[in-house]
Amino acid sequence: MRRAFVFAAAVLAPFAGYALAGPPAKSEEPDPHAPVSYWKQVRPIFQANCQGCHQPAKNKGGYVMTDFTRLLAGGDSGDLAIVPGQPDAGTLLHAITPQDGEADMPKDKAPLQPDDRALIAKWIAEGARDDTPKNAVQRIDAEHPPVYQRPPVVTSLDYSPDGRLLAVAGFHEVLLHHADGSGLVARLVGLSERIESVRFSPDGRLLAVSGGLPARMGEVQIWDVEKHGLLLSVPIGYDTVHGVSWSPDGRLVAFGCPDNNVRAVAAETGELVLQQGSHNDWVLDTVFSRDGTHIISVGRDMSTKLTEVETQRFIDNITSITPGALRGGLQAVARRPGRDEVLIGGADGVPQVYQVFRKTTRRIGDNANLLRKFPPMEGRIFAVAYSGDGKLIAAASSFNGRGAVNVYTGEFDSTIPELLLKAYAGKIASAYTAEEKAAIEAFTTAEVKLVATTKITGGIYALAFHPDGRSLAAAGEDGRVRLIGAADGRVLKEFVPVPVGAVQASTTAVGAGLLASPGPKSRARGASQANQ
C-alpha cells in the first residue's frame, strides 16, 4: 500500500511524487578528472549491494555501512575496512574483489561490477573523503528512534494471527502494539524511511515490511516478531515498494513496484523468484491465491492481474480492461479466506468482489469474473479487508479531509447463473440483450448489505480486521489508530501509536531529534510536518 517525500508543509502533499512515477532521472556524466564523490557515486553502490546486511538493525560481522565513521572502522575483526589513501591496506576492497569468480561481499550474490570496484578503489586512493551534505546527515536506529512532533500518517496496519499484536507503520519504523491498544510492545527501526505496508506471516513468527527511501531505493524487510530482530533486508529498485503479502506456506513474499513489476522473493534468503511486468503503471498491492500457486496484483493502471508463480507468467486480467468498467487506479486487494475470491478497491470508490479463475473464455469487453459490487463510497478507497471467517468485508476511503470505514456482509451465493455463463461465453459485451444486462445487474448486487459505517475526520488509508472478526483497526491521515466495532461501527478506542514530543521512558532519548511522517500510499494523501 504507497509513496512520497517528507514535506515541511502538509499542503504540498497532494501533489507529491507524480513526477517520480517513471524511471530515475538520468544524472549528468561525472567528470572523469574530478575526484570521486562518496555521496553521489560510492554510497549508491553500497546502498544497492551492501547495506541490506550491514546496517544498525542487521550488522553482519559487526560491520555497519550506513554510518560513515563505522564504514571506515570495519567490524568485529578489529581491522580497518578503509584506510584513506591506501586502497590495499583495508579489508573492504579485498572483500569485494572476487577470487575464482566469487567474492566475500556481497555474500551469496554476484560480485560487484568491475567498474564499481574500480570506482571504490579510486575513491579510497583519493583519500576516501566524506562529501555527504550536512542536511542529509541523520542518525535513526534502534538506539536513536524517530522523534515525532505530531502523529505521522499511517499507511498500513496488520494484526498478528493470534490476535495479540497490532503492527502499525511509522516513519523509519514499524510499531508493535498490544492489540487492544493498551501499550507499545516494540519499535522495529530499519533502513527504510517510508513504510508502505506491513504483514504478519501466516504463523505469526515473522513480519514482512515493504517501503524504502523515496526516489532512491525500495526495500523489503523480514523481522523476527518475538526477538524484534531484522532477519533480512532486500534492496529493490529506485523507489519505494508496496503491498507486501505472504504465500500461504510462508515461504515467499510478494510485493508491487513502481517500475510496473510484480516481484516475489524467498522469505528465508531474499532470492528473487518471480518478476512479472504486465502492468502498465505502478503495482500497489498483492495477494496470493488460496493454494499459493498464483499472485493477484492491482495497480494504478486500473487492472487486477493474475500471475502464475512457478512460470512467472501473466495468466489473465481478472477485472475488465474495457474503458469505463473501472474508473481510476486500484489501491488495494484482499482475498477471502478459504476461497479464490478477491475484494478490490480504488479510485472509483466501489468495493467489488471477483472470482480469481474465470469459468468462461474472455470476450471483448466482458467483466465475467465480477461476483458482487457494492454501493460507492465517498472518494477513493485506500484499503480493503476480509474478516477471518470471510463473513464480513470492510473498505476505507478518503475524500477532501473526510474518511469513512464501511463494513458489509461478505456472505452471498457466488454461483454465476447459467444465463450469465452462456452470455459471457458466447457474446462480446456490447451484444448482451436487455434481459442479460438486467440479469448481470441483479446477480452482482444481490444480497449486498451494509452492516455498519463509521465517519471519521481525516482520510483512512489502513484497515485490518482483528482475527476474532468482532472489531477492526483503522488509521490514516490524522495518525490515530481507531478500534471499531464490526457490528455497529462504534469507535471502541482510539490512540496515537507513536510517542509524540518526547521519547517514552522505555526508549533511549534521541540526540538529533529528526521527526517526520511518511506520506500517503497513493502520493495523494497528505503528510505530517517534519522537523529537524
Short mmCIF file of N, CA and C in Angstrom, two decimals, residues 6 8 133-140 147 149 171 193 511-516 529-532:
data_model
loop_
_atom_site.label_atom_id
_atom_site.label_comp_id
_atom_site.label_asym_id
_atom_site.label_seq_id
_atom_site.Cartn_x
_atom_site.Cartn_y
_atom_site.Cartn_z
N VAL A 6 9.20 13.46 2.40
CA VAL A 6 8.76 14.10 3.62
C VAL A 6 8.71 15.59 3.35
N ALA A 8 7.72 19.64 4.48
CA ALA A 8 7.61 20.51 5.65
C ALA A 8 6.20 21.05 5.81
N PRO A 133 26.18 15.81 2.24
CA PRO A 133 25.65 17.13 2.59
C PRO A 133 25.24 17.17 4.06
N LYS A 134 25.46 18.29 4.70
CA LYS A 134 25.16 18.40 6.12
C LYS A 134 23.68 18.15 6.41
N ASN A 135 22.82 18.60 5.49
CA ASN A 135 21.38 18.43 5.75
C ASN A 135 20.90 17.02 5.47
N ALA A 136 21.82 16.14 5.01
CA ALA A 136 21.44 14.75 4.75
C ALA A 136 21.87 13.83 5.89
N VAL A 137 22.62 14.36 6.83
CA VAL A 137 23.11 13.53 7.93
C VAL A 137 22.00 13.31 8.94
N GLN A 138 21.69 12.07 9.20
CA GLN A 138 20.70 11.75 10.20
C GLN A 138 21.08 10.42 10.82
N ARG A 139 20.71 10.27 12.06
CA ARG A 139 21.01 9.01 12.73
C ARG A 139 19.73 8.48 13.33
N ILE A 140 19.17 7.49 12.67
CA ILE A 140 17.97 6.85 13.16
C ILE A 140 18.20 5.35 13.17
N VAL A 147 11.79 10.72 16.51
CA VAL A 147 11.06 11.56 17.47
C VAL A 147 10.00 12.32 16.67
N GLN A 149 6.87 15.18 16.42
CA GLN A 149 6.19 16.34 16.96
C GLN A 149 4.68 16.26 16.73
N PHE A 171 7.34 6.20 10.67
CA PHE A 171 8.44 6.74 9.88
C PHE A 171 9.72 6.02 10.28
N GLU A 193 13.00 4.82 5.22
CA GLU A 193 12.31 5.97 5.79
C GLU A 193 10.80 5.78 5.71
N GLY A 511 19.20 12.12 20.13
CA GLY A 511 20.01 13.32 20.14
C GLY A 511 19.66 14.26 19.01
N ALA A 512 19.51 13.72 17.80
CA ALA A 512 19.33 14.57 16.62
C ALA A 512 17.93 15.15 16.53
N GLY A 513 16.92 14.42 17.01
CA GLY A 513 15.56 14.94 17.01
C GLY A 513 14.95 15.04 15.63
N LEU A 514 15.17 14.06 14.76
CA LEU A 514 14.54 14.10 13.44
C LEU A 514 13.11 13.62 13.57
N LEU A 515 12.16 14.36 13.07
CA LEU A 515 10.78 13.94 13.07
C LEU A 515 10.27 13.98 11.67
N ALA A 516 9.41 13.06 11.36
CA ALA A 516 8.87 13.07 10.01
C ALA A 516 7.68 12.19 9.93
N GLN A 529 3.99 17.23 9.27
CA GLN A 529 5.12 18.15 9.20
C GLN A 529 6.35 17.53 9.82
N ALA A 530 7.48 17.68 9.15
CA ALA A 530 8.74 17.17 9.66
C ALA A 530 9.54 18.31 10.24
N ASN A 531 10.39 17.97 11.19
CA ASN A 531 11.21 18.99 11.82
C ASN A 531 12.57 18.40 12.11
N GLN A 532 13.62 19.13 11.84
CA GLN A 532 14.95 18.66 12.12
C GLN A 532 15.64 19.64 13.05
#
